[in-house]
mmCIF file of C-alpha atoms in Angstrom:
data_model
loop_
_atom_site.group_PDB
_atom_site.id
_atom_site.type_symbol
_atom_site.label_atom_id
_atom_site.label_comp_id
_atom_site.label_asym_id
_atom_site.label_seq_id
_atom_site.Cartn_x
_atom_site.Cartn_y
_atom_site.Cartn_z
ATOM 1 C CA UNK A 1 -23.328 -34.468 -17.524
ATOM 2 C CA UNK A 2 -20.407 -32.049 -17.532
ATOM 3 C CA UNK A 3 -17.020 -33.501 -16.680
ATOM 4 C CA UNK A 4 -15.826 -32.724 -13.121
ATOM 5 C CA UNK A 5 -13.711 -29.585 -12.950
ATOM 6 C CA UNK A 6 -10.076 -29.686 -11.946
ATOM 7 C CA UNK A 7 -8.743 -27.030 -9.601
ATOM 8 C CA UNK A 8 -6.611 -25.724 -12.461
ATOM 9 C CA UNK A 9 -9.616 -25.176 -14.759
ATOM 10 C CA UNK A 10 -11.775 -23.729 -11.991
ATOM 11 C CA UNK A 11 -9.092 -21.317 -10.775
ATOM 12 C CA UNK A 12 -8.745 -19.930 -14.307
ATOM 13 C CA UNK A 13 -12.508 -19.381 -14.405
ATOM 14 C CA UNK A 14 -12.469 -17.908 -10.879
ATOM 15 C CA UNK A 15 -9.847 -15.335 -11.844
ATOM 16 C CA UNK A 16 -11.567 -14.464 -15.108
ATOM 17 C CA UNK A 17 -14.847 -13.678 -13.353
ATOM 18 C CA UNK A 18 -13.321 -11.331 -10.784
ATOM 19 C CA UNK A 19 -12.972 -7.570 -11.125
ATOM 20 C CA UNK A 20 -9.438 -7.178 -9.784
ATOM 21 C CA UNK A 21 -6.904 -4.402 -10.019
ATOM 22 C CA UNK A 22 -4.063 -5.377 -12.390
ATOM 23 C CA UNK A 23 -1.496 -5.624 -9.582
ATOM 24 C CA UNK A 24 -3.807 -7.831 -7.502
ATOM 25 C CA UNK A 25 -4.565 -10.068 -10.480
ATOM 26 C CA UNK A 26 -0.849 -10.433 -11.202
ATOM 27 C CA UNK A 27 -0.250 -11.408 -7.568
ATOM 28 C CA UNK A 28 -3.028 -14.013 -7.586
ATOM 29 C CA UNK A 29 -1.782 -15.481 -10.863
ATOM 30 C CA UNK A 30 1.707 -15.784 -9.369
ATOM 31 C CA UNK A 31 0.439 -17.561 -6.249
ATOM 32 C CA UNK A 32 -1.682 -19.982 -8.259
ATOM 33 C CA UNK A 33 1.105 -20.705 -10.733
ATOM 34 C CA UNK A 34 3.883 -21.172 -8.176
ATOM 35 C CA UNK A 35 2.195 -22.469 -5.014
ATOM 36 C CA UNK A 36 -1.304 -23.833 -5.727
ATOM 37 C CA UNK A 37 -1.133 -25.384 -9.183
ATOM 38 C CA UNK A 38 1.895 -27.720 -8.737
ATOM 39 C CA UNK A 39 0.056 -29.960 -6.254
ATOM 40 C CA UNK A 40 -3.620 -29.057 -6.537
ATOM 41 C CA UNK A 41 -3.913 -28.099 -10.226
ATOM 42 C CA UNK A 42 -4.686 -31.534 -11.735
ATOM 43 C CA UNK A 43 -6.988 -32.579 -8.879
ATOM 44 C CA UNK A 44 -10.783 -32.704 -9.236
ATOM 45 C CA UNK A 45 -12.314 -30.076 -6.919
ATOM 46 C CA UNK A 46 -14.284 -32.668 -4.970
ATOM 47 C CA UNK A 47 -11.158 -34.709 -4.266
ATOM 48 C CA UNK A 48 -9.435 -31.858 -2.423
ATOM 49 C CA UNK A 49 -10.089 -32.893 1.168
ATOM 50 C CA UNK A 50 -8.948 -31.315 4.449
ATOM 51 C CA UNK A 51 -6.160 -33.893 4.545
ATOM 52 C CA UNK A 52 -5.012 -32.899 1.033
ATOM 53 C CA UNK A 53 -5.009 -29.252 2.097
ATOM 54 C CA UNK A 54 -2.935 -30.046 5.185
ATOM 55 C CA UNK A 55 -0.426 -31.957 3.034
ATOM 56 C CA UNK A 56 -0.259 -29.063 0.557
ATOM 57 C CA UNK A 57 0.138 -26.573 3.421
ATOM 58 C CA UNK A 58 2.996 -28.574 4.943
ATOM 59 C CA UNK A 59 4.895 -28.454 1.638
ATOM 60 C CA UNK A 60 4.738 -24.659 1.327
ATOM 61 C CA UNK A 61 8.081 -22.948 2.080
ATOM 62 C CA UNK A 62 8.327 -22.438 5.844
ATOM 63 C CA UNK A 63 10.747 -19.553 5.335
ATOM 64 C CA UNK A 64 8.082 -17.571 3.449
ATOM 65 C CA UNK A 65 5.284 -17.115 6.022
ATOM 66 C CA UNK A 66 3.605 -14.289 4.114
ATOM 67 C CA UNK A 67 3.497 -16.375 0.922
ATOM 68 C CA UNK A 68 2.024 -19.288 2.897
ATOM 69 C CA UNK A 69 -0.678 -17.099 4.441
ATOM 70 C CA UNK A 70 -1.634 -15.464 1.146
ATOM 71 C CA UNK A 71 -1.629 -18.769 -0.725
ATOM 72 C CA UNK A 72 -3.891 -20.331 1.895
ATOM 73 C CA UNK A 73 -6.248 -17.332 1.895
ATOM 74 C CA UNK A 74 -6.497 -17.507 -1.890
ATOM 75 C CA UNK A 75 -7.177 -21.242 -1.879
ATOM 76 C CA UNK A 76 -9.874 -20.762 0.753
ATOM 77 C CA UNK A 77 -11.510 -18.002 -1.310
ATOM 78 C CA UNK A 78 -11.540 -20.138 -4.467
ATOM 79 C CA UNK A 79 -12.997 -23.099 -2.596
ATOM 80 C CA UNK A 80 -15.635 -20.881 -0.958
ATOM 81 C CA UNK A 81 -16.819 -19.898 -4.429
ATOM 82 C CA UNK A 82 -16.817 -23.563 -5.484
ATOM 83 C CA UNK A 83 -19.000 -24.275 -2.445
ATOM 84 C CA UNK A 84 -21.391 -21.481 -3.436
ATOM 85 C CA UNK A 85 -21.454 -22.935 -6.962
ATOM 86 C CA UNK A 86 -22.420 -26.297 -5.403
ATOM 87 C CA UNK A 87 -19.377 -27.981 -6.885
ATOM 88 C CA UNK A 88 -18.210 -29.226 -3.475
ATOM 89 C CA UNK A 89 -20.087 -30.106 -0.288
ATOM 90 C CA UNK A 90 -17.836 -28.208 2.122
ATOM 91 C CA UNK A 91 -14.716 -26.061 2.123
ATOM 92 C CA UNK A 92 -11.686 -28.256 2.891
ATOM 93 C CA UNK A 93 -9.601 -25.316 4.135
ATOM 94 C CA UNK A 94 -9.768 -25.765 7.918
ATOM 95 C CA UNK A 95 -6.290 -24.886 9.137
ATOM 96 C CA UNK A 96 -6.707 -22.602 12.130
ATOM 97 C CA UNK A 97 -4.857 -19.332 11.539
ATOM 98 C CA UNK A 98 -3.707 -20.448 8.109
ATOM 99 C CA UNK A 99 -4.435 -17.069 6.537
ATOM 100 C CA UNK A 100 -2.877 -15.043 9.329
ATOM 101 C CA UNK A 101 0.058 -13.057 8.015
ATOM 102 C CA UNK A 102 3.106 -12.517 10.235
ATOM 103 C CA UNK A 103 3.111 -9.390 12.318
ATOM 104 C CA UNK A 104 4.353 -6.500 10.236
ATOM 105 C CA UNK A 105 7.790 -5.180 11.053
ATOM 106 C CA UNK A 106 7.898 -2.240 13.421
ATOM 107 C CA UNK A 107 8.168 0.938 11.378
ATOM 108 C CA UNK A 108 10.207 3.752 12.881
ATOM 109 C CA UNK A 109 8.939 7.030 11.397
ATOM 110 C CA UNK A 110 11.477 9.479 10.035
ATOM 111 C CA UNK A 111 12.282 12.390 12.315
ATOM 112 C CA UNK A 112 11.950 15.942 11.052
ATOM 113 C CA UNK A 113 15.733 16.171 10.847
ATOM 114 C CA UNK A 114 16.007 12.932 8.868
ATOM 115 C CA UNK A 115 13.221 14.035 6.559
ATOM 116 C CA UNK A 116 15.017 17.306 5.884
ATOM 117 C CA UNK A 117 18.222 15.472 4.969
ATOM 118 C CA UNK A 118 16.341 13.085 2.683
ATOM 119 C CA UNK A 119 14.626 15.936 0.841
ATOM 120 C CA UNK A 120 17.914 17.807 0.394
ATOM 121 C CA UNK A 121 19.630 14.651 -0.851
ATOM 122 C CA UNK A 122 17.056 13.944 -3.561
ATOM 123 C CA UNK A 123 17.344 15.452 -7.061
ATOM 124 C CA UNK A 124 15.482 18.751 -7.394
ATOM 125 C CA UNK A 125 12.790 17.157 -9.538
ATOM 126 C CA UNK A 126 11.952 14.571 -6.838
ATOM 127 C CA UNK A 127 12.055 16.679 -3.675
ATOM 128 C CA UNK A 128 8.360 17.577 -3.830
ATOM 129 C CA UNK A 129 7.597 13.873 -4.217
ATOM 130 C CA UNK A 130 9.130 13.164 -0.810
ATOM 131 C CA UNK A 131 7.321 16.130 0.727
ATOM 132 C CA UNK A 132 3.919 15.030 -0.563
ATOM 133 C CA UNK A 133 4.454 11.405 0.471
ATOM 134 C CA UNK A 134 5.456 12.461 3.971
ATOM 135 C CA UNK A 135 3.432 15.546 4.856
ATOM 136 C CA UNK A 136 0.262 14.498 2.993
ATOM 137 C CA UNK A 137 0.690 10.780 3.799
ATOM 138 C CA UNK A 138 0.120 9.828 0.172
ATOM 139 C CA UNK A 139 0.986 6.451 -1.285
ATOM 140 C CA UNK A 140 3.885 6.614 -3.741
ATOM 141 C CA UNK A 141 1.636 5.247 -6.496
ATOM 142 C CA UNK A 142 -0.800 8.084 -5.846
ATOM 143 C CA UNK A 143 1.927 10.716 -6.019
ATOM 144 C CA UNK A 144 3.434 9.286 -9.211
ATOM 145 C CA UNK A 145 0.034 9.518 -10.932
ATOM 146 C CA UNK A 146 -0.518 13.184 -9.995
ATOM 147 C CA UNK A 147 -1.025 15.724 -12.763
ATOM 148 C CA UNK A 148 -0.756 19.501 -12.664
ATOM 149 C CA UNK A 149 -4.553 19.844 -12.499
ATOM 150 C CA UNK A 150 -4.681 17.636 -9.389
ATOM 151 C CA UNK A 151 -2.808 20.216 -7.301
ATOM 152 C CA UNK A 152 -4.412 23.539 -6.336
ATOM 153 C CA UNK A 153 -1.873 25.821 -4.700
ATOM 154 C CA UNK A 154 -4.490 28.533 -4.172
ATOM 155 C CA UNK A 155 -6.600 26.319 -1.928
ATOM 156 C CA UNK A 156 -3.648 24.296 -0.679
ATOM 157 C CA UNK A 157 -5.104 20.938 -1.688
ATOM 158 C CA UNK A 158 -4.174 17.886 -3.719
ATOM 159 C CA UNK A 159 -6.866 15.758 -5.317
ATOM 160 C CA UNK A 160 -6.160 12.029 -5.307
ATOM 161 C CA UNK A 161 -8.132 10.319 -8.072
ATOM 162 C CA UNK A 162 -5.532 8.043 -9.699
ATOM 163 C CA UNK A 163 -2.782 5.619 -8.745
ATOM 164 C CA UNK A 164 0.118 4.184 -10.707
ATOM 165 C CA UNK A 165 1.241 0.576 -10.498
ATOM 166 C CA UNK A 166 3.679 -1.448 -12.576
ATOM 167 C CA UNK A 167 2.524 -4.808 -13.888
ATOM 168 C CA UNK A 168 4.799 -6.949 -16.007
ATOM 169 C CA UNK A 169 7.142 -3.991 -16.448
ATOM 170 C CA UNK A 170 4.357 -1.787 -17.831
ATOM 171 C CA UNK A 171 2.819 1.270 -16.105
ATOM 172 C CA UNK A 172 -0.882 0.918 -15.296
ATOM 173 C CA UNK A 173 -2.856 3.970 -14.158
ATOM 174 C CA UNK A 174 -6.056 3.141 -12.311
ATOM 175 C CA UNK A 175 -8.069 4.287 -9.345
ATOM 176 C CA UNK A 176 -6.669 4.454 -5.794
ATOM 177 C CA UNK A 177 -6.472 1.331 -3.654
ATOM 178 C CA UNK A 178 -10.092 1.606 -2.506
ATOM 179 C CA UNK A 179 -13.097 3.886 -2.988
ATOM 180 C CA UNK A 180 -12.041 5.755 0.153
ATOM 181 C CA UNK A 181 -8.686 6.427 -1.509
ATOM 182 C CA UNK A 182 -10.320 8.956 -3.831
ATOM 183 C CA UNK A 183 -10.044 12.066 -1.700
ATOM 184 C CA UNK A 184 -8.895 15.669 -1.361
ATOM 185 C CA UNK A 185 -5.980 16.213 1.014
ATOM 186 C CA UNK A 186 -4.964 19.543 2.496
ATOM 187 C CA UNK A 187 -1.301 20.389 1.955
ATOM 188 C CA UNK A 188 0.492 21.710 5.062
ATOM 189 C CA UNK A 189 1.192 25.417 4.418
ATOM 190 C CA UNK A 190 4.924 25.153 5.139
ATOM 191 C CA UNK A 191 5.518 22.892 2.088
ATOM 192 C CA UNK A 192 3.259 24.842 -0.285
ATOM 193 C CA UNK A 193 6.139 27.049 -1.516
ATOM 194 C CA UNK A 194 8.143 23.940 -2.467
ATOM 195 C CA UNK A 195 5.133 22.441 -4.254
ATOM 196 C CA UNK A 196 4.496 25.719 -6.095
ATOM 197 C CA UNK A 197 8.186 25.912 -7.056
ATOM 198 C CA UNK A 198 7.996 22.382 -8.438
ATOM 199 C CA UNK A 199 4.945 23.274 -10.531
ATOM 200 C CA UNK A 200 6.657 26.405 -11.841
ATOM 201 C CA UNK A 201 10.023 24.861 -12.685
ATOM 202 C CA UNK A 202 9.648 21.083 -13.030
ATOM 203 C CA UNK A 203 6.223 20.614 -14.595
ATOM 204 C CA UNK A 204 5.071 21.530 -18.096
ATOM 205 C CA UNK A 205 2.072 23.914 -18.398
ATOM 206 C CA UNK A 206 -0.439 21.326 -19.671
ATOM 207 C CA UNK A 207 -3.192 20.476 -17.189
ATOM 208 C CA UNK A 208 -2.579 16.744 -17.705
ATOM 209 C CA UNK A 209 1.201 17.046 -17.301
ATOM 210 C CA UNK A 210 2.644 14.551 -14.816
ATOM 211 C CA UNK A 211 4.172 16.124 -11.719
ATOM 212 C CA UNK A 212 6.919 13.510 -11.586
ATOM 213 C CA UNK A 213 7.558 12.134 -15.082
ATOM 214 C CA UNK A 214 10.565 10.259 -16.363
ATOM 215 C CA UNK A 215 13.543 12.027 -17.905
ATOM 216 C CA UNK A 216 11.654 12.577 -21.169
ATOM 217 C CA UNK A 217 9.076 14.671 -19.319
ATOM 218 C CA UNK A 218 6.177 12.573 -20.607
ATOM 219 C CA UNK A 219 6.443 8.922 -19.570
ATOM 220 C CA UNK A 220 5.975 7.625 -16.061
ATOM 221 C CA UNK A 221 8.962 7.625 -13.730
ATOM 222 C CA UNK A 222 10.647 4.229 -13.650
ATOM 223 C CA UNK A 223 10.613 2.603 -10.169
ATOM 224 C CA UNK A 224 14.302 1.759 -10.529
ATOM 225 C CA UNK A 225 15.136 5.443 -11.037
ATOM 226 C CA UNK A 226 13.143 6.569 -8.017
ATOM 227 C CA UNK A 227 14.536 3.872 -5.747
ATOM 228 C CA UNK A 228 18.120 4.504 -6.826
ATOM 229 C CA UNK A 229 17.857 8.106 -5.678
ATOM 230 C CA UNK A 230 15.857 7.093 -2.608
ATOM 231 C CA UNK A 231 18.499 4.634 -1.416
ATOM 232 C CA UNK A 232 21.215 7.290 -1.588
ATOM 233 C CA UNK A 233 19.025 9.852 0.210
ATOM 234 C CA UNK A 234 18.085 7.535 3.072
ATOM 235 C CA UNK A 235 21.721 6.520 3.500
ATOM 236 C CA UNK A 236 22.629 10.209 3.788
ATOM 237 C CA UNK A 237 20.049 10.492 6.575
ATOM 238 C CA UNK A 238 21.397 7.406 8.344
ATOM 239 C CA UNK A 239 18.155 5.500 7.761
ATOM 240 C CA UNK A 240 18.977 2.517 5.524
ATOM 241 C CA UNK A 241 15.865 0.785 6.903
ATOM 242 C CA UNK A 242 13.429 3.425 5.645
ATOM 243 C CA UNK A 243 11.244 2.512 2.645
ATOM 244 C CA UNK A 244 9.466 5.027 0.426
ATOM 245 C CA UNK A 245 6.148 3.689 1.734
ATOM 246 C CA UNK A 246 7.321 4.461 5.277
ATOM 247 C CA UNK A 247 6.978 8.156 4.431
ATOM 248 C CA UNK A 248 3.222 7.583 4.482
ATOM 249 C CA UNK A 249 3.543 6.084 7.954
ATOM 250 C CA UNK A 250 5.630 9.093 8.946
ATOM 251 C CA UNK A 251 2.928 11.470 7.711
ATOM 252 C CA UNK A 252 0.163 9.546 9.463
ATOM 253 C CA UNK A 253 2.118 9.540 12.713
ATOM 254 C CA UNK A 254 2.713 13.285 12.491
ATOM 255 C CA UNK A 255 -1.007 13.848 11.841
ATOM 256 C CA UNK A 256 -1.854 11.773 14.909
ATOM 257 C CA UNK A 257 0.570 13.800 17.000
ATOM 258 C CA UNK A 258 -1.029 16.970 15.664
ATOM 259 C CA UNK A 259 -4.271 15.779 17.234
ATOM 260 C CA UNK A 260 -6.097 14.152 14.305
ATOM 261 C CA UNK A 261 -8.963 11.929 15.399
ATOM 262 C CA UNK A 262 -9.399 8.405 14.075
ATOM 263 C CA UNK A 263 -12.073 9.601 11.655
ATOM 264 C CA UNK A 264 -9.826 12.429 10.461
ATOM 265 C CA UNK A 265 -6.901 10.050 9.969
ATOM 266 C CA UNK A 266 -9.151 7.657 8.079
ATOM 267 C CA UNK A 267 -10.243 10.414 5.701
ATOM 268 C CA UNK A 268 -6.774 11.889 5.234
ATOM 269 C CA UNK A 269 -5.172 8.520 4.548
ATOM 270 C CA UNK A 270 -7.976 7.214 2.370
ATOM 271 C CA UNK A 271 -8.607 4.147 4.509
ATOM 272 C CA UNK A 272 -11.822 2.163 4.120
ATOM 273 C CA UNK A 273 -12.237 1.638 7.859
ATOM 274 C CA UNK A 274 -11.322 3.355 11.098
ATOM 275 C CA UNK A 275 -9.499 0.183 12.161
ATOM 276 C CA UNK A 276 -6.805 0.786 9.553
ATOM 277 C CA UNK A 277 -6.044 4.166 11.145
ATOM 278 C CA UNK A 278 -5.768 2.707 14.658
ATOM 279 C CA UNK A 279 -2.138 1.735 14.116
ATOM 280 C CA UNK A 280 -1.160 5.400 14.095
ATOM 281 C CA UNK A 281 -2.914 6.291 17.324
ATOM 282 C CA UNK A 282 -0.032 4.868 19.346
ATOM 283 C CA UNK A 283 1.831 7.989 18.301
ATOM 284 C CA UNK A 284 -0.556 10.088 20.359
ATOM 285 C CA UNK A 285 0.178 8.074 23.520
ATOM 286 C CA UNK A 286 3.590 9.656 23.761
ATOM 287 C CA UNK A 287 1.881 13.029 24.064
ATOM 288 C CA UNK A 288 0.163 12.097 27.336
ATOM 289 C CA UNK A 289 2.559 14.140 29.460
ATOM 290 C CA UNK A 290 2.163 17.093 27.109
ATOM 291 C CA UNK A 291 -1.610 16.797 27.408
ATOM 292 C CA UNK A 292 -1.382 16.618 31.189
ATOM 293 C CA UNK A 293 0.797 19.738 31.241
ATOM 294 C CA UNK A 294 -1.637 21.528 28.934
ATOM 295 C CA UNK A 295 -4.511 20.644 31.268
ATOM 296 C CA UNK A 296 -2.603 22.136 34.196
ATOM 297 C CA UNK A 297 -1.923 25.257 32.148
ATOM 298 C CA UNK A 298 -5.670 25.555 31.537
ATOM 299 C CA UNK A 299 -6.342 25.204 35.250
ATOM 300 C CA UNK A 300 -3.914 28.049 36.009
ATOM 301 C CA UNK A 301 -5.450 30.318 33.378
ATOM 302 C CA UNK A 302 -8.062 32.758 34.696
ATOM 303 C CA UNK A 303 -11.520 31.892 33.501
ATOM 304 C CA UNK A 304 -10.960 28.114 33.569
#
């Protein structure tokens, strides 16, 4: 008979058998190493009872609610697999709401004026990056993986097929966050000249040339370099709270205000479900008076 598995041994096996994106795998390894293994690692799977889980949960840092939620969710997932493997009789993770993450901070989209200041304050070679993140609602990792051949100025589209992430200080190019993330996004006509200018002056002629490389023109742009310039640009716009990722929220909000439906937002943003796009629909609520006025204008127009 095989010796009973410890949580440590089983978690290693669990990770090895999963097809995870490098960044996700790195995150899981960190949670297991820092928050699950110290108490649960040496324990036999079958000895991890609901009481043990509650004790472990109580010892997690109360000032890190997101870490607690993610650690609990990971433990529950591992133990669910152990249950399916018939290594335990039931899942001991029974803390109500244990995996619920804290409510995300309220994101205030950049105004058009703030966005203009940010673009002007960035180095020439990074201005189109801000424009694509904002007006096309692309993730920064998607933009940083773009090549010349991914952008078609003639049709006014950008093809999103790759995403860049940094794992252990090394650049990893993979697929977008989900299958829905692979998409073609229409570029708003008013920023096409800036995108074309970037291609003409900042990008080498090769089809595989990165749109936003590092200083050597070949390697991937270092996050520290991008964020150094970003911090100065957002300060110039009076928005020290604005993150690069918030440009995506800004673009999604503007698309909602332009009248995009939930399905259209889902497709443009590369979300796997309509629910993920719901958060941007609140932006359309502020247009209710405009809609009411437009309805009255229709009523006053002959033929309506």
